[in-house]
PDB file of C-alpha atoms and ligand atoms in Angstrom:
ATOM      1  CA  MET A 707      -1.231 -11.817 -12.971  1.00 91.00           C
ATOM      2  CA  SER A 708       0.135  -8.873 -11.023  1.00 95.00           C
ATOM      3  CA  ILE A 709       0.456 -10.536  -7.641  1.00 97.00           C
ATOM      4  CA  VAL A 710       0.345 -14.249  -6.915  1.00 98.00           C
ATOM      5  CA  ALA A 711       0.703 -15.534  -3.356  1.00 98.00           C
ATOM      6  CA  SER A 712       0.767 -19.317  -2.949  1.00 98.00           C
ATOM      7  CA  ASN A 713       0.625 -20.980   0.461  1.00 98.00           C
ATOM      8  CA  VAL A 714       2.507 -18.213   2.230  1.00 98.00           C
ATOM      9  CA  THR A 715       3.401 -18.901   5.853  1.00 98.00           C
ATOM     10  CA  LYS A 716       5.362 -16.556   8.115  1.00 98.00           C
ATOM     11  CA  LEU A 717       6.377 -17.121  11.710  1.00 98.00           C
ATOM     12  CA  TYR A 718       7.662 -14.680  14.299  1.00 97.00           C
ATOM     13  CA  GLY A 719       9.230 -17.070  16.765  1.00 95.00           C
ATOM     14  CA  PRO A 720       6.487 -19.505  17.718  1.00 94.00           C
ATOM     15  CA  GLN A 721       3.719 -17.197  16.442  1.00 96.00           C
ATOM     16  CA  LYS A 722       2.195 -17.759  13.000  1.00 97.00           C
ATOM     17  CA  ALA A 723       1.505 -14.329  11.512  1.00 98.00           C
ATOM     18  CA  LEU A 724       0.475 -15.856   8.160  1.00 98.00           C
ATOM     19  CA  ASP A 725      -0.824 -19.381   7.777  1.00 98.00           C
ATOM     20  CA  ASN A 726      -0.938 -20.813   4.271  1.00 98.00           C
ATOM     21  CA  VAL A 727      -2.226 -17.666   2.578  1.00 98.00           C
ATOM     22  CA  SER A 728      -3.027 -17.798  -1.154  1.00 98.00           C
ATOM     23  CA  PHE A 729      -4.556 -15.247  -3.524  1.00 98.00           C
ATOM     24  CA  THR A 730      -4.083 -13.864  -7.016  1.00 97.00           C
ATOM     25  CA  ILE A 731      -4.574 -10.292  -8.115  1.00 97.00           C
ATOM     26  CA  PRO A 732      -4.906  -9.579 -11.834  1.00 96.00           C
ATOM     27  CA  ALA A 733      -3.487  -6.419 -13.406  1.00 95.00           C
ATOM     28  CA  GLY A 734      -5.494  -3.240 -12.943  1.00 93.00           C
ATOM     29  CA  GLU A 735      -7.487  -4.257  -9.882  1.00 95.00           C
ATOM     30  CA  ILE A 736      -7.828  -2.108  -6.738  1.00 96.00           C
ATOM     31  CA  VAL A 737      -7.978  -4.561  -3.854  1.00 98.00           C
ATOM     32  CA  GLY A 738      -8.869  -3.719  -0.275  1.00 97.00           C
ATOM     33  CA  PHE A 739      -6.915  -5.825   2.211  1.00 97.00           C
ATOM     34  CA  ILE A 740      -8.737  -5.674   5.524  1.00 96.00           C
ATOM     35  CA  GLY A 741      -8.605  -7.421   8.860  1.00 95.00           C
ATOM     36  CA  PRO A 742      -8.404  -6.684  12.583  1.00 94.00           C
ATOM     37  CA  ASN A 743      -5.186  -5.428  14.150  1.00 94.00           C
ATOM     38  CA  GLY A 744      -2.600  -8.164  14.126  1.00 95.00           C
ATOM     39  CA  ALA A 745      -4.299 -10.108  11.307  1.00 96.00           C
ATOM     40  CA  GLY A 746      -1.074 -10.183   9.281  1.00 98.00           C
ATOM     41  CA  LYS A 747      -1.761  -7.489   6.661  1.00 98.00           C
ATOM     42  CA  SER A 748       1.514  -5.594   7.077  1.00 98.00           C
ATOM     43  CA  THR A 749       3.457  -8.850   7.214  1.00 98.00           C
ATOM     44  CA  MET A 750       1.945  -9.964   3.876  1.00 98.00           C
ATOM     45  CA  MET A 751       2.746  -6.598   2.324  1.00 98.00           C
ATOM     46  CA  LYS A 752       6.352  -6.750   3.510  1.00 97.00           C
ATOM     47  CA  ILE A 753       6.722 -10.168   1.886  1.00 96.00           C
ATOM     48  CA  ILE A 754       5.222  -8.918  -1.400  1.00 96.00           C
ATOM     49  CA  THR A 755       7.598  -5.946  -1.443  1.00 95.00           C
ATOM     50  CA  GLY A 756      10.588  -8.146  -0.654  1.00 92.00           C
ATOM     51  CA  PHE A 757      11.241  -6.508   2.711  1.00 92.00           C
ATOM     52  CA  PHE A 758      11.640  -9.994   4.176  1.00 93.00           C
ATOM     53  CA  PRO A 759      10.954 -13.505   2.833  1.00 94.00           C
ATOM     54  CA  ALA A 760       8.155 -15.919   3.709  1.00 96.00           C
ATOM     55  CA  ASP A 761       9.129 -18.991   5.724  1.00 97.00           C
ATOM     56  CA  SER A 762       7.353 -21.121   3.168  1.00 97.00           C
ATOM     57  CA  GLY A 763       5.233 -20.584   0.101  1.00 97.00           C
ATOM     58  CA  LYS A 764       5.853 -18.343  -2.859  1.00 96.00           C
ATOM     59  CA  VAL A 765       5.033 -14.820  -4.014  1.00 96.00           C
ATOM     60  CA  THR A 766       5.476 -13.422  -7.511  1.00 95.00           C
ATOM     61  CA  VAL A 767       4.888  -9.883  -8.739  1.00 95.00           C
ATOM     62  CA  CYS A 768       4.353  -9.581 -12.497  1.00 94.00           C
ATOM     63  CA  GLY A 769       5.956 -13.000 -12.801  1.00 92.00           C
ATOM     64  CA  HIS A 770       9.100 -12.163 -10.798  1.00 92.00           C
ATOM     65  CA  PRO A 771       9.704 -13.977  -7.511  1.00 92.00           C
ATOM     66  CA  ALA A 772       9.527 -11.609  -4.531  1.00 91.00           C
ATOM     67  CA  GLY A 773      12.788 -11.142  -2.676  1.00 82.00           C
ATOM     68  CA  PRO A 774      15.035  -8.525  -1.143  1.00 74.00           C
ATOM     69  CA  SER A 775      17.642  -8.744  -3.885  1.00 71.00           C
ATOM     70  CA  ALA A 776      15.276  -8.748  -6.846  1.00 71.00           C
ATOM     71  CA  ARG A 777      16.046  -5.465  -8.584  1.00 76.00           C
ATOM     72  CA  GLU A 778      13.268  -5.873 -11.165  1.00 79.00           C
ATOM     73  CA  MET A 779      10.824  -6.055  -8.286  1.00 81.00           C
ATOM     74  CA  ARG A 780      11.881  -2.685  -6.947  1.00 82.00           C
ATOM     75  CA  ARG A 781      11.115  -1.142 -10.285  1.00 89.00           C
ATOM     76  CA  LEU A 782       7.730  -2.839 -10.481  1.00 94.00           C
ATOM     77  CA  ILE A 783       6.498  -1.961  -7.002  1.00 95.00           C
ATOM     78  CA  GLY A 784       5.678   1.282  -5.228  1.00 96.00           C
ATOM     79  CA  TYR A 785       5.361   0.820  -1.473  1.00 96.00           C
ATOM     80  CA  LEU A 786       3.941   3.097   1.193  1.00 96.00           C
ATOM     81  CA  PRO A 787       4.813   1.380   4.482  1.00 96.00           C
ATOM     82  CA  GLU A 788       2.665   1.590   7.591  1.00 94.00           C
ATOM     83  CA  ASN A 789       3.462   4.758   9.573  1.00 89.00           C
ATOM     84  CA  ASN A 790       5.041   6.307   6.458  1.00 89.00           C
ATOM     85  CA  PRO A 791       8.651   6.683   7.592  1.00 88.00           C
ATOM     86  CA  LEU A 792      10.116   9.891   6.135  1.00 93.00           C
ATOM     87  CA  TYR A 793      13.238  11.995   6.612  1.00 94.00           C
ATOM     88  CA  LEU A 794      11.734  14.942   8.437  1.00 95.00           C
ATOM     89  CA  ASP A 795      14.831  17.123   7.987  1.00 97.00           C
ATOM     90  CA  MET A 796      14.812  16.840   4.209  1.00 97.00           C
ATOM     91  CA  TYR A 797      12.978  19.232   1.919  1.00 98.00           C
ATOM     92  CA  VAL A 798      10.138  17.736  -0.142  1.00 98.00           C
ATOM     93  CA  ARG A 799      11.813  18.191  -3.519  1.00 98.00           C
ATOM     94  CA  GLU A 800      15.211  17.155  -2.173  1.00 97.00           C
ATOM     95  CA  TYR A 801      13.747  13.965  -0.692  1.00 97.00           C
ATOM     96  CA  LEU A 802      11.942  12.996  -3.886  1.00 98.00           C
ATOM     97  CA  GLY A 803      15.148  13.608  -5.853  1.00 97.00           C
ATOM     98  CA  TYR A 804      16.937  11.313  -3.430  1.00 96.00           C
ATOM     99  CA  VAL A 805      14.299   8.592  -3.936  1.00 96.00           C
ATOM    100  CA  ALA A 806      14.575   9.025  -7.725  1.00 96.00           C
ATOM    101  CA  ASP A 807      18.347   8.437  -7.405  1.00 94.00           C
ATOM    102  CA  ILE A 808      17.764   5.281  -5.372  1.00 91.00           C
ATOM    103  CA  TYR A 809      15.609   3.976  -8.227  1.00 92.00           C
ATOM    104  CA  GLY A 810      18.386   4.866 -10.645  1.00 92.00           C
ATOM    105  CA  LEU A 811      16.263   7.224 -12.706  1.00 94.00           C
ATOM    106  CA  GLY A 812      19.414   9.144 -13.717  1.00 94.00           C
ATOM    107  CA  LYS A 813      18.714  11.874 -16.266  1.00 95.00           C
ATOM    108  CA  LYS A 814      14.984  11.234 -16.000  1.00 96.00           C
ATOM    109  CA  SER A 815      15.122  12.073 -12.318  1.00 97.00           C
ATOM    110  CA  ARG A 816      14.213  15.741 -12.581  1.00 97.00           C
ATOM    111  CA  GLU A 817      11.265  15.117 -14.857  1.00 97.00           C
ATOM    112  CA  ALA A 818      10.021  12.291 -12.619  1.00 97.00           C
ATOM    113  CA  VAL A 819      10.184  14.568  -9.568  1.00 98.00           C
ATOM    114  CA  ASP A 820       8.319  17.360 -11.394  1.00 97.00           C
ATOM    115  CA  THR A 821       5.630  14.952 -12.625  1.00 96.00           C
ATOM    116  CA  VAL A 822       5.020  13.339  -9.258  1.00 96.00           C
ATOM    117  CA  ILE A 823       4.965  16.702  -7.428  1.00 96.00           C
ATOM    118  CA  GLU A 824       2.326  17.890  -9.871  1.00 94.00           C
ATOM    119  CA  ARG A 825       0.334  14.677  -9.638  1.00 92.00           C
ATOM    120  CA  THR A 826       0.203  14.535  -5.856  1.00 94.00           C
ATOM    121  CA  GLY A 827      -0.559  18.247  -5.415  1.00 94.00           C
ATOM    122  CA  LEU A 828       2.735  18.948  -3.637  1.00 96.00           C
ATOM    123  CA  TYR A 829       3.749  21.922  -5.766  1.00 96.00           C
ATOM    124  CA  PRO A 830       3.054  24.594  -3.125  1.00 96.00           C
ATOM    125  CA  GLU A 831       4.915  22.549  -0.467  1.00 97.00           C
ATOM    126  CA  GLN A 832       7.910  21.398  -2.498  1.00 97.00           C
ATOM    127  CA  GLY A 833      10.333  23.831  -0.863  1.00 97.00           C
ATOM    128  CA  LYS A 834       9.325  22.990   2.700  1.00 98.00           C
ATOM    129  CA  LYS A 835      10.919  20.604   5.128  1.00 98.00           C
ATOM    130  CA  ILE A 836       8.911  17.379   5.424  1.00 98.00           C
ATOM    131  CA  GLY A 837       8.805  17.870   9.196  1.00 97.00           C
ATOM    132  CA  ALA A 838       6.944  21.144   8.683  1.00 97.00           C
ATOM    133  CA  LEU A 839       4.108  19.553   6.675  1.00 96.00           C
ATOM    134  CA  SER A 840       0.661  18.543   7.933  1.00 94.00           C
ATOM    135  CA  LYS A 841      -0.058  14.830   8.257  1.00 92.00           C
ATOM    136  CA  GLY A 842      -2.105  14.932   5.038  1.00 93.00           C
ATOM    137  CA  TYR A 843       0.767  16.442   3.074  1.00 94.00           C
ATOM    138  CA  ARG A 844       3.228  13.977   4.590  1.00 95.00           C
ATOM    139  CA  GLN A 845       1.003  11.194   3.268  1.00 94.00           C
ATOM    140  CA  ARG A 846       1.154  12.848  -0.148  1.00 95.00           C
ATOM    141  CA  VAL A 847       4.944  12.749   0.080  1.00 96.00           C
ATOM    142  CA  GLY A 848       4.643   9.061   1.015  1.00 96.00           C
ATOM    143  CA  LEU A 849       2.473   8.443  -2.038  1.00 95.00           C
ATOM    144  CA  ALA A 850       4.809  10.518  -4.206  1.00 97.00           C
ATOM    145  CA  GLN A 851       7.830   8.385  -3.249  1.00 97.00           C
ATOM    146  CA  ALA A 852       5.759   5.273  -4.035  1.00 97.00           C
ATOM    147  CA  LEU A 853       4.746   6.617  -7.464  1.00 97.00           C
ATOM    148  CA  ILE A 854       7.944   8.327  -8.587  1.00 97.00           C
ATOM    149  CA  HIS A 855       9.303   5.465 -10.707  1.00 96.00           C
ATOM    150  CA  ASP A 856       5.875   4.799 -12.274  1.00 96.00           C
ATOM    151  CA  PRO A 857       5.544   1.260 -10.869  1.00 96.00           C
ATOM    152  CA  LYS A 858       2.983  -1.239 -12.159  1.00 96.00           C
ATOM    153  CA  VAL A 859       1.941  -2.291  -8.655  1.00 97.00           C
ATOM    154  CA  LEU A 860       1.195  -0.091  -5.634  1.00 97.00           C
ATOM    155  CA  ILE A 861       1.236  -1.521  -2.113  1.00 97.00           C
ATOM    156  CA  LEU A 862      -0.277   0.934   0.353  1.00 97.00           C
ATOM    157  CA  ASP A 863      -0.299   0.018   4.031  1.00 97.00           C
ATOM    158  CA  GLU A 864      -2.849   2.090   5.980  1.00 95.00           C
ATOM    159  CA  ALA A 865      -2.386   5.091   3.709  1.00 93.00           C
ATOM    160  CA  THR A 866      -5.188   7.136   5.285  1.00 92.00           C
ATOM    161  CA  THR A 867      -4.873   6.177   8.953  1.00 87.00           C
ATOM    162  CA  GLY A 868      -4.722   9.211  11.220  1.00 84.00           C
ATOM    163  CA  LEU A 869      -5.890  11.705   8.614  1.00 89.00           C
ATOM    164  CA  ASP A 870      -8.831  14.061   9.018  1.00 88.00           C
ATOM    165  CA  PRO A 871     -11.893  13.557   6.759  1.00 90.00           C
ATOM    166  CA  ASN A 872     -10.836  16.129   4.158  1.00 89.00           C
ATOM    167  CA  GLN A 873      -7.349  14.706   3.922  1.00 88.00           C
ATOM    168  CA  ILE A 874      -8.809  11.204   3.625  1.00 91.00           C
ATOM    169  CA  VAL A 875     -10.904  12.232   0.626  1.00 92.00           C
ATOM    170  CA  GLU A 876      -7.879  13.810  -1.059  1.00 89.00           C
ATOM    171  CA  ILE A 877      -5.652  10.780  -0.542  1.00 91.00           C
ATOM    172  CA  ARG A 878      -8.439   8.435  -1.694  1.00 93.00           C
ATOM    173  CA  ASN A 879      -8.825  10.448  -4.859  1.00 94.00           C
ATOM    174  CA  LEU A 880      -5.099  10.168  -5.526  1.00 92.00           C
ATOM    175  CA  ILE A 881      -5.250   6.405  -4.974  1.00 95.00           C
ATOM    176  CA  SER A 882      -8.275   5.999  -7.274  1.00 95.00           C
ATOM    177  CA  GLU A 883      -6.518   8.009  -9.941  1.00 94.00           C
ATOM    178  CA  ALA A 884      -3.346   5.940  -9.675  1.00 93.00           C
ATOM    179  CA  GLY A 885      -5.543   2.816  -9.796  1.00 93.00           C
ATOM    180  CA  ARG A 886      -6.725   3.627 -13.315  1.00 94.00           C
ATOM    181  CA  GLU A 887      -3.455   2.382 -14.705  1.00 93.00           C
ATOM    182  CA  LYS A 888      -1.928   0.360 -11.867  1.00 96.00           C
ATOM    183  CA  THR A 889      -2.671  -2.635  -9.710  1.00 97.00           C
ATOM    184  CA  VAL A 890      -3.312  -1.415  -6.165  1.00 97.00           C
ATOM    185  CA  MET A 891      -3.405  -3.375  -2.935  1.00 98.00           C
ATOM    186  CA  LEU A 892      -4.324  -1.258   0.047  1.00 97.00           C
ATOM    187  CA  SER A 893      -4.758  -2.220   3.648  1.00 97.00           C
ATOM    188  CA  THR A 894      -7.143  -0.269   5.808  1.00 92.00           C
ATOM    189  CA  HIS A 895      -9.536  -0.762   8.652  1.00 84.00           C
ATOM    190  CA  ILE A 896     -11.977   1.789   7.255  1.00 87.00           C
ATOM    191  CA  MET A 897     -14.732  -0.152   5.495  1.00 89.00           C
ATOM    192  CA  GLN A 898     -16.081   2.912   3.697  1.00 89.00           C
ATOM    193  CA  GLU A 899     -12.672   3.331   2.135  1.00 91.00           C
ATOM    194  CA  VAL A 900     -12.862  -0.111   0.613  1.00 94.00           C
ATOM    195  CA  GLU A 901     -16.441   0.506  -0.525  1.00 93.00           C
ATOM    196  CA  ALA A 902     -15.416   3.843  -2.019  1.00 92.00           C
ATOM    197  CA  ILE A 903     -12.395   2.823  -4.061  1.00 94.00           C
ATOM    198  CA  CYS A 904     -11.964  -0.951  -4.295  1.00 96.00           C
ATOM    199  CA  SER A 905     -13.564  -3.444  -6.654  1.00 94.00           C
ATOM    200  CA  ARG A 906     -12.510  -6.398  -4.592  1.00 97.00           C
ATOM    201  CA  VAL A 907     -11.819  -7.203  -0.971  1.00 97.00           C
ATOM    202  CA  ILE A 908      -9.667  -9.758   0.814  1.00 98.00           C
ATOM    203  CA  ILE A 909     -10.421 -10.242   4.520  1.00 97.00           C
ATOM    204  CA  LEU A 910      -7.604 -11.607   6.677  1.00 97.00           C
ATOM    205  CA  ASP A 911      -8.019 -12.798  10.260  1.00 97.00           C
ATOM    206  CA  HIS A 912      -5.374 -14.439  12.466  1.00 97.00           C
ATOM    207  CA  GLY A 913      -3.190 -15.057   9.434  1.00 98.00           C
ATOM    208  CA  HIS A 914      -5.961 -16.749   7.410  1.00 97.00           C
ATOM    209  CA  ILE A 915      -7.988 -15.462   4.482  1.00 98.00           C
ATOM    210  CA  VAL A 916     -11.634 -15.628   5.553  1.00 97.00           C
ATOM    211  CA  ALA A 917     -13.175 -13.968   2.481  1.00 97.00           C
ATOM    212  CA  ASP A 918     -12.032 -12.950  -0.996  1.00 97.00           C
ATOM    213  CA  GLY A 919     -14.200 -11.600  -3.796  1.00 97.00           C
ATOM    214  CA  PRO A 920     -15.988  -8.667  -5.383  1.00 96.00           C
ATOM    215  CA  ILE A 921     -17.196  -6.114  -2.793  1.00 94.00           C
ATOM    216  CA  ASP A 922     -20.912  -6.569  -3.456  1.00 92.00           C
ATOM    217  CA  GLN A 923     -20.608 -10.335  -3.231  1.00 94.00           C
ATOM    218  CA  ILE A 924     -18.681 -10.232   0.072  1.00 94.00           C
ATOM    219  CA  SER A 925     -20.968  -7.530   1.494  1.00 90.00           C
ATOM    220  CA  SER A 926     -24.055  -9.606   0.842  1.00 90.00           C
ATOM    221  CA  LEU A 927     -22.668 -12.593   2.776  1.00 88.00           C
ATOM    222  CA  ALA A 928     -24.015 -11.195   6.046  1.00 83.00           C
ATOM    223  CA  GLY A 929     -26.334  -8.346   5.166  1.00 81.00           C
ATOM    224  CA  ALA A 930     -25.908  -5.553   2.710  1.00 79.00           C
ATOM    225  CA  ARG A 931     -22.808  -3.845   4.019  1.00 88.00           C
ATOM    226  CA  LEU A 932     -19.186  -4.856   4.100  1.00 91.00           C
ATOM    227  CA  GLU A 933     -19.001  -3.874   7.751  1.00 91.00           C
ATOM    228  CA  GLU A 934     -21.587  -6.502   8.685  1.00 91.00           C
ATOM    229  CA  THR A 935     -19.727  -9.261   6.849  1.00 91.00           C
ATOM    230  CA  PHE A 936     -16.478  -8.136   8.443  1.00 93.00           C
ATOM    231  CA  ARG A 937     -17.983  -8.332  11.928  1.00 93.00           C
ATOM    232  CA  HIS A 938     -19.645 -11.641  11.169  1.00 91.00           C
ATOM    233  CA  LEU A 939     -16.385 -13.209   9.945  1.00 92.00           C
ATOM    234  CA  THR A 940     -13.903 -11.725  12.409  1.00 93.00           C
ATOM    235  CA  GLY A 941     -16.022 -11.099  15.478  1.00 92.00           C
ATOM    236  CA  LYS A 942     -14.616  -7.529  15.557  1.00 88.00           C
TER     237      LYS A 942
HETATM  238  P1  ADP B1968      -1.648  -6.177  10.811  1.00 58.62           P
HETATM  239  O1  ADP B1968      -0.859  -5.340   9.861  1.00 58.62           O
HETATM  240  O2  ADP B1968      -2.792  -6.889  10.182  1.00 58.62           O
HETATM  241  O3  ADP B1968      -2.097  -5.389  12.019  1.00 58.62           O
HETATM  242  P2  ADP B1968       0.896  -7.488  11.343  1.00 58.62           P
HETATM  243  O4  ADP B1968       1.300  -8.137  10.074  1.00 58.62           O
HETATM  244  O5  ADP B1968       1.556  -6.209  11.702  1.00 58.62           O
HETATM  245  O6  ADP B1968      -0.700  -7.343  11.363  1.00 58.62           O
HETATM  246  O7  ADP B1968       1.126  -8.493  12.543  1.00 58.62           O
HETATM  247  C1  ADP B1968       0.673  -9.837  12.518  1.00 58.62           C
HETATM  248  C2  ADP B1968       1.051 -10.506  13.823  1.00 58.62           C
HETATM  249  O8  ADP B1968       2.480 -10.664  13.871  1.00 58.62           O
HETATM  250  C3  ADP B1968       0.678  -9.715  15.065  1.00 58.62           C
HETATM  251  O9  ADP B1968       0.276 -10.609  16.066  1.00 58.62           O
HETATM  252  C4  ADP B1968       1.961  -9.011  15.435  1.00 58.62           C
HETATM  253  O10 ADP B1968       2.030  -8.779  16.824  1.00 58.62           O
HETATM  254  C5  ADP B1968       3.020  -9.994  14.995  1.00 58.62           C
HETATM  255  N1  ADP B1968       4.251  -9.298  14.555  1.00 58.62           N
HETATM  256  C6  ADP B1968       4.333  -8.381  13.567  1.00 58.62           C
HETATM  257  N2  ADP B1968       5.622  -7.979  13.386  1.00 58.62           N
HETATM  258  C7  ADP B1968       6.350  -8.644  14.322  1.00 58.62           C
HETATM  259  C8  ADP B1968       7.746  -8.691  14.651  1.00 58.62           C
HETATM  260  N3  ADP B1968       8.627  -7.941  13.986  1.00 58.62           N
HETATM  261  N4  ADP B1968       8.110  -9.494  15.656  1.00 58.62           N
HETATM  262  C9  ADP B1968       7.239 -10.268  16.326  1.00 58.62           C
HETATM  263  N5  ADP B1968       5.908 -10.297  16.066  1.00 58.62           N
HETATM  264  C10 ADP B1968       5.464  -9.497  15.064  1.00 58.62           C
HETATM  265 MG1   MG B1969      -0.471  -3.337   9.844  1.00 58.62          MG
END
């Protein structure tokens, strides 16, 4: 299994952001993680990536327990956080080289940067400052930093939010391509995105999983479209 979450609970003060959440994601799946604002999607992703621990329950990624100090985990996971924080004053190539160093790619660093620049279509922009790029190209840089160490698992938090339709298609294509050889978990509130690139969907609401299964099966719960099931289950 790529990702196993067992009975994960997370509190922020008195508020339960995740309440006994369990799921398993086998290798090679592209899973859409959807839910209304505040459902707990980003919180779950931060626990998977070891950004902070759960209060109770357990998460493993490729058999390794999730945690901030787990170095194997870093190598296994590529993470595009919500809002894609980037160093706007750094140049694209410089930034990716810096990320490669953080992952300890050493002598392979240069080749990894070249490969990921090619793969994410950043070649024409590689000499520009990140702050000078369009939102779509910034997202490509975000994906590039997530892919640079060739991780087995990709965690993408709202990777296409705020992009225009053309940019969305381009980023989706990059995600689908990466998904041919990686396990991908992506959060989004765009149902068509899930229908376009995911084989499976997990719906989260108020920190609870309310549906989990193949897209066509979940879609048919309340009509023929995922959007109808989503509305039916979450009231949104
Ligand atoms: P989603 O990504 O699905 O929109 P989040 O995981 O960001 O949901 O948030 C889940 C709930 O936890 C929300 O009610 C949110 O307000 C709350 N929350 C998230 N992060 C924090 C934090 N750092 N401190 C306090 N509450 C938080
Ligand atoms: Mg979020």
